[in-house]
Amino acid sequence: MPEGLALEFSGVTKRFGAITAVSDFSARIEPGRVTGFLGPNGAGKTTSLRILLGLVRATEGSATIGGVPYAQLDRPLQTVGAVLEASSFHPGRTAANHLVVYAQAAGIPRTRVDDVLGLVGLADAAGRKVGGFSLGMRQRLGLAYALLGDPGILVLDEPANGLDPEGIKWMRGLLRQLAREGRTVLTSSHLLAEVQQTVDSLLIISHGRLVFEGGLDELTDPSEYATVVDSPDRNALIAALTDADVPFEVLRSGLTVRGLEPADVGALAASAGVALSSLHRRGPALEEVFLDLVNGTRVHPGPVGAAEAVITGADAAPEEQADAGAGADEQMDAAPEAESPPAAHPAFIVASTGVIDVGSSEAEPRTEAFIPPEAEEAPGPDAEETTVAAEDATGDAEDGTVGAEDARGDPDEAVDDPDLVGSDDEPLDEVASAVSPESDRPWEEYVKTDSDLEADAFFASFDASQAAGAAPPEAVPVREAESHDERDPEPELDPEPALSDLSSEWVEEEQRHGRDHGGEQR
Ligand SMILES: Nc1ncnc2c1ncn2[C@@H]1O[C@H](COP(=O)(O)OP(=O)(O)OP(=O)(O)O)[C@@H](O)[C@H]1O
């Protein structure tokens, strides 16, 4: 059985130019549990996970896997399986062939490909081209990739995206099973409800800062709960409570008793011979508590230093805090259940859904890595990380893509906050090469990370070493792939390319479509 190892973030801060994506984040994730990593859009979840996986270098602090940085793992794919982005598969390759590339590169037997495809429910689709896959199928394929090396650690970024209710149920079961086997499972989401039934522990992050660390049952204070009880003979129940000196309020939904558990109230009624029509515990809706935590109107008195972490609303009146979370019924039993530069590591290369270990990345000097035309006006290509226009890299904000502006609220405020401005003595070139903090709209700027350049170099060197003169395939437009009729067993896509066809031209084309293999998918 693969060994689950602890994951640890120690004082991790990541600045992208003027934006602080993660701020002094420390947390420990234990094996044998499912840990939910929660936060609203733009909170810094993906950036934190990328730092953990050696795809982005922390500005400060470190993240380790079993005590060592990702880059120092001997067999990365067999140690950590990651799903960070499910939409970046080559549309012309079959699901099986996609995995075979990674299996070969990591020395994993071909039979494992069939195993994992079966495990994620894609056995029947193994020979189908990924361009015809639904989002949910791509998500499953991403998971198959993560499981390929039978790793003891699973790091999944929003794994439920695109899954139907049946798929979500299946995913929950799988995560629980993996944790039961002793593996470390870290799964991110922006919805508490999505992970509520799965996780043992929670990390909640907001504006890059940890605001909660603990179990679901620790999210709320026991004093926030009350027992709601009712009887067909309400007068008899009122008399029984009054005789026992138990204070209560009469509500339309029943009598609310504070300070007594449902079992105690039930016993009291039984001893008075009063039949009950309902008896349950009522507390703040967990989703409300989650929102209060991320909005700063609730501060968790845990060891995370949340009081300092939450910038606004921390001094809201206690009544307001209680009101904000109260009101939703909850069934009794529903309650809780850097210095070493990773990109230069010769033993791994970044792939779209995580990391693979396919030998040296040094083949292509970084200066020759693909630089999108949009980046040409940005600081020079010899910078370690390069700024590119946000519209191409992050999608148009008007399309609904959440960018830094959404995440940070008032952009002017963000720029004025000294914490959000990269300092001149940053150890990385990225800050120097990023948009200047004086820029009008720094939050819209995309900073090309080490992993972007690693991916560029990987595909370029792959092409150089494998190409046998075959013409590169035309990239299949997304629209064509997405409009595929499921009744057609095999979409009319381009022929499946050979490994040697994975040319840099294709990568460029993919990047123009926003499917940056291995890079930041903003
Ligand atoms: N390469 C980059 N260049 C510039 N800004 C970036 C880059 N990557 C992330 N950011 C910014 O960092 C912040 C945190 O982003 P991140 O993707 O980590 O958040 P998230 O919690 O994963 O959000 P979501 O749930 O929407 O995926 C955002 O403001 C984002 O715009």
Coordinates of C-alpha atoms and ligand atoms in Angstrom, one line a residue:
M1 CA 0.0 0.0 0.0
P2 CA 1.5 3.4 -0.9
E3 CA 2.5 5.5 2.0
G4 CA 0.5 8.7 2.7
L5 CA 2.8 11.5 3.7
A6 CA 2.1 14.7 5.5
L7 CA 2.0 17.9 3.4
E8 CA 3.2 21.1 5.0
F9 CA 3.0 24.8 4.1
S10 CA 5.2 27.0 6.2
G11 CA 4.8 30.7 5.9
V12 CA 4.1 30.6 2.2
T13 CA 3.6 33.9 0.5
K14 CA 3.2 34.3 -3.3
R15 CA 3.2 37.6 -5.0
F16 CA 2.5 38.0 -8.7
G17 CA 3.7 41.5 -9.2
A18 CA 1.3 43.8 -7.4
I19 CA -1.0 40.9 -6.4
T20 CA -0.5 38.9 -3.3
A21 CA -2.1 35.5 -4.1
V22 CA -1.1 33.7 -1.0
S23 CA 0.0 35.4 2.3
D24 CA 1.9 33.8 5.1
F25 CA 0.0 30.5 4.7
S26 CA 0.9 27.7 7.1
A27 CA -0.9 24.4 7.4
R28 CA -0.3 20.7 7.8
I29 CA -2.2 18.1 6.0
E30 CA -2.2 14.6 7.5
P31 CA -2.4 11.2 5.8
G32 CA -5.4 9.0 6.2
R33 CA -7.8 11.9 6.0
V34 CA -9.6 13.9 3.4
T35 CA -8.7 17.5 3.8
G36 CA -10.9 20.1 2.1
F37 CA -9.1 23.2 0.9
L38 CA -11.8 25.8 0.7
G39 CA -12.0 29.4 -0.4
P40 CA -13.9 31.6 -2.8
N41 CA -12.7 32.3 -6.3
G42 CA -9.3 33.9 -6.3
A43 CA -8.6 33.1 -2.7
G44 CA -5.3 31.5 -3.5
K45 CA -6.1 27.8 -3.5
T46 CA -4.7 26.9 -6.9
T47 CA -1.6 29.0 -6.3
S48 CA -1.0 27.2 -3.0
L49 CA -1.4 23.8 -4.7
R50 CA 0.9 24.8 -7.5
I51 CA 3.5 25.9 -5.0
L52 CA 3.2 22.5 -3.3
L53 CA 3.7 20.7 -6.6
G54 CA 6.7 22.7 -7.5
L55 CA 4.9 24.4 -10.4
V56 CA 5.1 27.9 -8.9
R57 CA 7.9 29.2 -6.7
A58 CA 6.9 30.7 -3.4
T59 CA 8.0 34.3 -2.9
E60 CA 8.5 33.4 0.8
G61 CA 8.2 30.3 2.8
S62 CA 8.1 26.7 1.7
A63 CA 5.8 23.8 1.0
T64 CA 7.0 20.2 1.5
I65 CA 5.8 16.7 0.9
G66 CA 6.9 14.2 3.5
G67 CA 9.4 16.9 4.6
V68 CA 11.0 17.6 1.3
P69 CA 10.1 20.0 -1.5
Y70 CA 8.4 18.4 -4.5
A71 CA 11.5 18.9 -6.6
Q72 CA 13.4 16.6 -4.4
L73 CA 11.0 13.6 -4.6
D74 CA 12.7 10.6 -6.1
R75 CA 9.6 9.3 -7.9
P76 CA 7.1 12.3 -8.1
L77 CA 4.4 10.6 -10.1
Q78 CA 4.4 7.6 -7.8
T79 CA 4.4 9.9 -4.7
V80 CA 1.9 12.6 -5.6
G81 CA -1.0 12.4 -8.0
A82 CA -2.4 15.8 -8.9
V83 CA -5.4 17.1 -10.9
L84 CA -5.1 20.8 -11.5
E85 CA -6.7 21.4 -14.8
A86 CA -8.9 18.9 -16.7
S87 CA -9.4 20.7 -19.9
S88 CA -5.9 20.6 -21.4
F89 CA -5.7 17.3 -23.1
H90 CA -4.8 17.0 -26.7
P91 CA -8.1 16.6 -28.4
G92 CA -6.8 14.3 -31.1
R93 CA -5.3 11.7 -28.7
T94 CA -7.3 8.9 -27.2
A95 CA -7.7 8.7 -23.4
A96 CA -5.5 5.6 -23.2
N97 CA -2.8 7.0 -25.4
H98 CA -2.7 10.2 -23.4
L99 CA -2.0 8.2 -20.2
V100 CA 0.5 5.9 -22.0
V101 CA 2.7 8.9 -22.7
Y102 CA 2.9 9.7 -19.0
A103 CA 3.2 6.0 -18.0
Q104 CA 6.1 5.5 -20.4
A105 CA 7.8 8.6 -19.2
A106 CA 7.6 7.6 -15.5
G107 CA 8.4 3.9 -16.1
I108 CA 4.9 2.7 -15.2
P109 CA 3.7 -0.5 -16.8
R110 CA 1.1 -0.1 -19.7
T111 CA -1.3 -2.3 -17.8
R112 CA -1.7 0.4 -15.2
V113 CA -3.3 2.6 -17.8
D114 CA -6.1 0.2 -18.2
D115 CA -6.4 -0.2 -14.5
V116 CA -6.8 3.5 -13.8
L117 CA -9.2 4.0 -16.7
G118 CA -11.4 1.3 -15.2
L119 CA -11.1 2.8 -11.8
V120 CA -12.4 6.2 -13.0
G121 CA -15.2 4.7 -15.1
L122 CA -13.6 5.4 -18.5
A123 CA -12.8 1.8 -19.6
D124 CA -15.3 2.0 -22.4
A125 CA -14.0 5.3 -23.5
A126 CA -10.3 4.3 -23.5
G127 CA -10.1 4.3 -27.3
R128 CA -12.0 7.5 -27.8
K129 CA -10.4 10.8 -28.6
V130 CA -10.4 13.2 -25.8
G131 CA -11.7 16.0 -28.1
G132 CA -15.1 14.3 -27.9
F133 CA -15.1 14.0 -24.1
S134 CA -17.4 15.9 -21.9
L135 CA -16.0 18.1 -19.1
G136 CA -16.9 15.4 -16.6
M137 CA -15.1 12.7 -18.7
R138 CA -12.0 15.0 -18.8
Q139 CA -12.2 15.4 -15.1
R140 CA -12.2 11.6 -14.7
L141 CA -9.3 11.4 -17.1
G142 CA -7.4 13.9 -15.0
L143 CA -8.1 11.7 -12.0
A144 CA -6.9 8.7 -13.9
Y145 CA -3.7 10.5 -14.6
A146 CA -3.3 11.4 -10.9
L147 CA -3.8 7.7 -10.0
L148 CA -1.4 6.4 -12.6
G149 CA 1.5 6.1 -10.3
D150 CA -0.6 4.7 -7.5
P151 CA 0.6 7.5 -5.3
G152 CA 0.1 7.9 -1.5
I153 CA -0.9 11.5 -1.9
L154 CA -3.7 13.0 -4.0
V155 CA -3.9 16.7 -4.6
L156 CA -7.1 17.6 -6.5
D157 CA -8.1 21.1 -7.5
E158 CA -11.9 21.3 -7.7
P159 CA -12.3 17.7 -8.8
A160 CA -16.0 17.9 -8.8
N161 CA -16.1 20.5 -11.6
G162 CA -18.1 19.2 -14.5
L163 CA -19.3 16.0 -12.7
D164 CA -23.0 15.2 -12.6
P165 CA -24.6 14.2 -9.3
E166 CA -23.8 10.6 -9.9
G167 CA -20.2 11.5 -10.7
I168 CA -19.9 13.7 -7.6
K169 CA -21.2 10.8 -5.4
W170 CA -18.7 8.5 -7.0
M171 CA -15.9 11.0 -6.5
R172 CA -16.8 11.4 -2.8
G173 CA -16.7 7.6 -2.3
L174 CA -13.4 7.4 -4.1
L175 CA -11.8 10.1 -2.0
R176 CA -13.0 8.5 1.2
Q177 CA -11.7 5.1 0.1
L178 CA -8.3 6.6 -0.8
A179 CA -8.1 8.2 2.7
R180 CA -9.2 5.0 4.3
E181 CA -6.3 3.3 2.6
G182 CA -4.0 5.7 4.5
R183 CA -3.4 8.1 1.6
T184 CA -3.2 11.8 2.0
V185 CA -6.1 13.5 0.2
L186 CA -6.2 17.2 -0.3
T187 CA -9.1 18.5 -2.4
S188 CA -10.0 22.1 -3.1
S189 CA -13.4 23.6 -3.6
H190 CA -15.1 26.9 -3.4
L191 CA -18.3 25.3 -2.0
L192 CA -18.5 24.0 1.5
A193 CA -21.6 22.0 0.5
E194 CA -19.6 20.1 -2.1
V195 CA -17.0 18.7 0.3
Q196 CA -19.1 18.7 3.5
Q197 CA -19.9 15.0 3.3
T198 CA -16.4 14.0 2.3
V199 CA -13.9 15.8 4.4
D200 CA -12.4 15.0 7.8
S201 CA -10.6 18.4 8.1
L202 CA -10.9 21.8 6.6
L203 CA -8.6 24.5 5.6
I204 CA -10.4 27.7 4.7
I205 CA -8.5 30.4 2.9
S206 CA -9.6 33.9 2.0
H207 CA -7.6 36.6 0.3
G208 CA -4.6 34.3 0.4
R209 CA -4.8 33.9 4.2
L210 CA -5.8 30.9 6.3
V211 CA -8.9 31.8 8.2
F212 CA -9.8 28.3 9.6
E213 CA -8.1 25.1 10.2
G214 CA -9.9 22.2 11.9
G215 CA -12.8 19.8 11.7
L216 CA -16.3 20.5 10.4
D217 CA -17.6 20.2 13.9
E218 CA -15.2 23.0 15.0
L219 CA -16.6 25.4 12.4
T220 CA -19.3 26.4 14.8
D221 CA -19.5 27.1 18.5
P222 CA -21.6 24.6 20.5
S223 CA -23.3 27.6 22.2
E224 CA -24.7 28.5 18.8
Y225 CA -26.9 25.4 18.7
A226 CA -30.3 25.1 20.2
T227 CA -32.8 22.2 20.5
V228 CA -36.1 22.6 18.7
V229 CA -38.8 20.5 20.0
D230 CA -42.6 20.2 19.5
S231 CA -45.5 18.1 20.5
P232 CA -49.0 17.5 19.3
D233 CA -49.9 18.7 22.8
R234 CA -47.8 21.8 22.9
N235 CA -49.3 23.0 26.2
A236 CA -48.3 19.8 27.9
L237 CA -44.7 20.3 26.6
I238 CA -44.7 23.9 27.8
A239 CA -45.8 22.7 31.2
A240 CA -43.2 20.0 31.4
L241 CA -40.4 22.5 30.5
T242 CA -41.7 25.1 32.9
D243 CA -41.9 22.5 35.7
A244 CA -38.3 21.6 35.0
D245 CA -37.2 25.2 35.1
V246 CA -35.9 25.0 31.5
P247 CA -36.1 28.3 29.6
F248 CA -37.5 28.2 26.1
E249 CA -38.8 30.4 23.3
V250 CA -42.0 29.6 21.5
L251 CA -41.5 29.8 17.7
R252 CA -43.8 28.8 14.9
S253 CA -41.6 25.7 14.2
G254 CA -41.7 24.6 17.9
L255 CA -40.1 25.4 21.2
T256 CA -36.5 26.4 21.1
V257 CA -34.5 25.3 24.1
R258 CA -30.9 26.6 24.6
G259 CA -28.3 24.9 26.7
L260 CA -29.8 21.4 26.5
E261 CA -29.1 18.7 23.9
P262 CA -32.0 17.0 22.1
A263 CA -31.4 13.8 24.1
D264 CA -31.9 15.7 27.3
V265 CA -35.1 17.5 26.1
G266 CA -36.4 14.2 24.8
A267 CA -35.8 12.5 28.2
L268 CA -37.4 15.3 30.0
A269 CA -40.5 15.1 27.8
A270 CA -40.6 11.3 28.2
S271 CA -40.5 11.5 32.0
A272 CA -43.4 14.0 31.9
G273 CA -45.4 11.6 29.6
V274 CA -45.4 14.1 26.7
A275 CA -45.4 12.7 23.2
L276 CA -43.2 14.6 20.7
S277 CA -43.8 15.3 17.1
S278 CA -40.3 16.7 16.4
L279 CA -37.0 17.0 18.1
H280 CA -33.9 18.3 16.4
R281 CA -30.8 20.4 16.8
R282 CA -30.7 23.8 15.1
G283 CA -27.6 25.7 14.4
P284 CA -26.1 28.1 12.0
A285 CA -26.0 26.8 8.4
L286 CA -22.4 25.7 7.7
E287 CA -22.4 27.5 4.4
E288 CA -23.3 30.7 6.2
V289 CA -20.5 30.2 8.7
F290 CA -18.1 29.6 5.8
L291 CA -19.2 32.8 4.1
D292 CA -18.8 34.7 7.3
L293 CA -15.3 33.3 7.8
V294 CA -14.2 34.3 4.3
N295 CA -15.9 37.7 4.5
G296 CA -14.3 38.4 7.8
T297 CA -17.5 38.8 9.8
R298 CA -16.7 35.7 11.8
V299 CA -13.2 35.0 13.2
H300 CA -12.4 31.5 14.3
P301 CA -10.6 31.5 17.6
G302 CA -8.3 28.7 16.5
P303 CA -4.6 28.5 16.3
V304 CA -4.5 30.0 12.8
G305 CA -4.2 33.5 14.0
A306 CA -7.4 34.3 12.2
A307 CA -7.9 37.5 14.2
E308 CA -4.9 38.9 12.4
A309 CA -5.6 37.2 9.2
V310 CA -9.1 38.7 8.7
I311 CA -8.8 42.3 7.7
T312 CA -12.3 43.5 7.7
G313 CA -15.3 42.9 9.9
A314 CA -13.4 41.2 12.6
D315 CA -14.9 43.4 15.2
A316 CA -18.5 42.9 14.2
A317 CA -20.9 42.8 17.1
P318 CA -21.4 39.3 18.5
E319 CA -25.1 39.6 17.9
E320 CA -24.5 40.3 14.3
Q321 CA -22.2 37.3 14.1
A322 CA -24.8 35.0 15.6
D323 CA -27.6 36.4 13.4
A324 CA -25.6 36.0 10.3
G325 CA -25.2 32.3 10.8
A326 CA -28.4 31.4 12.6
G327 CA -31.7 30.3 11.3
A328 CA -31.2 27.1 9.3
D329 CA -32.3 23.8 10.7
E330 CA -29.9 21.1 10.9
Q331 CA -30.8 17.5 11.6
M332 CA -29.2 16.1 14.7
D333 CA -27.2 13.5 12.9
A334 CA -26.2 15.9 10.1
A335 CA -23.8 17.6 12.3
P336 CA -20.2 16.8 11.8
E337 CA -19.9 13.9 10.8
A338 CA 12.8 28.1 -1.8
E339 CA 15.3 28.5 -2.2
S340 CA 15.9 25.5 -4.4
P341 CA 14.4 26.4 -7.8
P342 CA 11.9 23.6 -8.5
A343 CA 11.7 24.4 -12.2
A344 CA 15.4 23.8 -12.7
H345 CA 15.1 20.3 -11.3
P346 CA 16.3 18.0 -14.0
A347 CA 14.1 15.1 -13.1
F348 CA 10.6 16.5 -13.8
I349 CA 8.6 18.3 -16.3
V350 CA 5.3 20.0 -15.9
A351 CA 2.3 18.6 -17.7
S352 CA -1.2 20.1 -18.1
T353 CA -2.7 18.1 -15.3
G354 CA 0.2 18.0 -12.9
V355 CA 3.7 16.9 -13.1
I356 CA 5.5 14.1 -14.8
D357 CA 9.1 12.9 -14.5
V358 CA 10.4 12.7 -18.0
G359 CA 14.0 13.7 -17.7
S360 CA 15.9 16.9 -18.1
S361 CA 14.2 20.1 -18.9
E362 CA 17.4 21.8 -19.6
A363 CA 17.4 20.8 -23.3
E364 CA 15.8 24.0 -24.3
P365 CA 17.3 27.2 -22.9
R366 CA 14.5 29.3 -21.4
T367 CA 15.2 32.1 -23.6
E368 CA 13.9 30.0 -26.5
A369 CA 10.7 29.0 -24.8
F370 CA 7.5 30.0 -26.5
I371 CA 6.5 33.5 -25.7
P372 CA 3.1 34.4 -26.9
P373 CA 3.0 37.4 -29.2
E374 CA 1.0 39.3 -26.6
A375 CA 4.0 39.1 -24.3
E376 CA 6.3 40.9 -26.6
E377 CA 5.7 44.2 -25.1
A378 CA 6.2 42.8 -21.6
P379 CA 9.6 42.6 -20.1
G380 CA 12.1 40.6 -22.0
P381 CA 11.9 36.9 -22.6
D382 CA 15.0 36.2 -20.7
A383 CA 13.3 37.0 -17.5
E384 CA 12.5 33.9 -15.5
E385 CA 8.9 34.7 -15.5
T386 CA 7.2 36.8 -18.1
T387 CA 4.2 39.0 -18.0
V388 CA 1.6 38.4 -20.6
A389 CA -1.6 40.3 -21.4
A390 CA -4.3 39.2 -19.0
E391 CA -7.0 39.0 -21.6
D392 CA -5.3 36.1 -23.3
A393 CA -4.0 34.4 -20.2
T394 CA -6.9 34.8 -17.9
G395 CA -9.9 35.2 -20.2
D396 CA -12.0 38.3 -20.5
A397 CA -13.4 39.4 -17.2
E398 CA -16.6 40.1 -19.0
D399 CA -16.9 36.5 -20.0
G400 CA -17.3 35.7 -16.4
T401 CA -13.7 34.6 -15.7
V402 CA -12.8 35.6 -12.2
G403 CA -9.7 37.6 -12.1
A404 CA -7.9 39.3 -9.4
E405 CA -10.3 42.2 -9.5
D406 CA -13.1 40.0 -8.4
A407 CA -10.9 38.4 -5.8
R408 CA -9.6 41.5 -4.3
G409 CA -12.5 43.8 -4.4
D410 CA -11.6 47.4 -5.0
P411 CA -8.4 47.3 -7.2
D412 CA -7.2 50.7 -5.9
E413 CA -7.4 49.4 -2.4
A414 CA -5.4 46.3 -3.4
V415 CA -2.7 48.4 -5.0
D416 CA -2.5 50.7 -2.0
D417 CA -2.1 47.9 0.4
P418 CA 1.6 47.6 1.0
D419 CA 1.2 43.9 1.5
L420 CA 0.1 43.5 -2.0
V421 CA 3.1 45.1 -3.6
G422 CA 6.1 43.0 -4.4
S423 CA 9.2 44.3 -2.9
D424 CA 12.4 45.1 -4.8
D425 CA 14.4 42.5 -3.0
E426 CA 12.2 39.6 -4.1
P427 CA 14.4 36.6 -4.7
L428 CA 12.6 35.9 -8.0
D429 CA 12.9 37.8 -11.2
E430 CA 9.2 37.5 -11.7
V431 CA 8.4 40.5 -9.7
A432 CA 10.8 42.6 -11.5
S433 CA 9.6 41.3 -14.8
A434 CA 6.0 41.6 -13.9
V435 CA 3.9 44.6 -14.6
S436 CA 5.0 47.6 -12.6
P437 CA 2.9 48.3 -9.5
E438 CA 2.2 51.8 -11.0
S439 CA 0.4 50.2 -13.9
D440 CA -3.3 51.2 -14.1
R441 CA -4.6 47.7 -14.0
P442 CA -2.0 45.5 -12.4
W443 CA -4.5 42.9 -11.3
E444 CA -5.2 42.1 -14.9
E445 CA -1.6 41.1 -15.6
Y446 CA -0.7 37.5 -15.9
V447 CA 2.7 36.5 -14.7
K448 CA 4.2 33.7 -16.6
T449 CA 5.6 31.2 -14.0
D450 CA 8.4 28.8 -14.0
S451 CA 6.1 26.0 -14.9
D452 CA 4.8 27.9 -17.9
L453 CA 8.4 28.1 -19.2
E454 CA 9.1 24.5 -18.2
A455 CA 6.1 23.3 -20.2
D456 CA 7.2 25.4 -23.2
A457 CA 10.7 23.9 -22.9
F458 CA 9.3 20.4 -22.5
F459 CA 7.2 20.4 -25.6
A460 CA 9.9 22.1 -27.6
S461 CA 12.6 19.6 -26.5
F462 CA 10.2 16.7 -26.9
D463 CA 9.6 17.8 -30.4
A464 CA 13.3 18.2 -31.0
S465 CA 14.2 14.7 -29.7
Q466 CA 11.2 12.8 -31.1
A467 CA 10.4 14.5 -34.4
A468 CA 10.9 12.3 -37.4
G469 CA 9.7 14.8 -39.9
A470 CA 6.0 14.2 -39.4
A471 CA 3.8 17.3 -39.9
P472 CA 2.3 18.6 -36.7
P473 CA -1.5 18.2 -36.4
E474 CA -3.8 21.1 -36.7
A475 CA -5.3 21.8 -33.3
V476 CA -9.0 21.0 -33.2
P477 CA -11.1 24.0 -32.3
V478 CA -12.8 23.5 -29.0
R479 CA -16.2 24.3 -30.5
E480 CA -15.9 21.4 -32.9
A481 CA -15.0 19.0 -30.1
E482 CA -17.7 20.3 -27.8
S483 CA -20.5 20.1 -30.3
H484 CA -19.8 16.4 -30.8
D485 CA -22.9 14.4 -30.7
E486 CA -22.5 11.7 -28.0
R487 CA -24.4 9.2 -30.2
D488 CA -21.5 9.3 -32.6
P489 CA -19.1 6.7 -31.1
E490 CA -16.0 8.4 -32.6
P491 CA -15.9 12.1 -33.3
E492 CA -14.5 13.2 -36.6
L493 CA -11.3 14.6 -35.3
D494 CA -7.9 14.7 -36.8
P495 CA -6.0 11.4 -36.8
E496 CA -4.4 10.6 -33.5
P497 CA -1.0 12.1 -33.6
A498 CA 2.1 10.1 -32.9
L499 CA 4.2 11.2 -29.9
S500 CA 6.5 12.9 -32.3
D501 CA 3.7 15.1 -33.5
L502 CA 3.5 17.0 -30.2
S503 CA 5.2 19.9 -31.7
S504 CA 5.8 23.3 -30.4
E505 CA 3.5 24.6 -33.1
W506 CA 0.7 22.6 -31.5
V507 CA 1.6 23.9 -28.1
E508 CA 1.5 27.4 -29.5
E509 CA -1.9 26.9 -31.0
E510 CA -3.1 25.4 -27.7
Q511 CA -1.8 28.4 -25.9
R512 CA -3.5 30.7 -28.2
H513 CA -6.7 28.9 -27.3
G514 CA -5.9 29.4 -23.7
R515 CA -5.0 25.8 -23.1
D516 CA -1.5 26.4 -21.9
H517 CA 0.0 23.0 -21.2
G518 CA 1.6 23.0 -17.9
G519 CA 1.2 26.7 -17.4
E520 CA -1.2 28.8 -15.3
Q521 CA -4.7 28.3 -16.6
R522 CA -6.1 31.6 -15.6
Ligands
LIG1 N1 0.1 33.8 -13.0 C1 -0.6 34.7 -12.4 N2 -0.3 36.0 -12.7 C2 -1.0 37.0 -12.0 N3 -1.9 36.8 -11.1 C3 -2.2 35.5 -10.8 C4 -1.5 34.4 -11.4 N4 -2.0 33.3 -10.9 C5 -2.9 33.6 -10.0 N5 -3.0 35.0 -9.9 C6 -3.9 35.7 -9.0 O1 -3.7 35.2 -7.7 C7 -5.0 35.2 -7.0 C8 -5.3 33.8 -6.5 O2 -5.5 33.0 -7.6 P1 -5.8 31.4 -7.4 O3 -6.0 30.9 -8.8 O4 -4.7 30.8 -6.6 O5 -7.2 31.4 -6.6 P2 -8.2 30.2 -6.4 O6 -8.6 30.2 -5.0 O7 -7.6 29.0 -6.9 O8 -9.4 30.7 -7.3 P3 -10.5 29.8 -8.1 O9 -11.4 29.1 -7.1 O10 -11.2 30.9 -8.9 O11 -9.7 28.9 -9.0 C9 -6.0 35.7 -7.9 O12 -6.1 37.1 -7.7 C10 -5.4 35.5 -9.3 O13 -5.8 36.4 -10.2

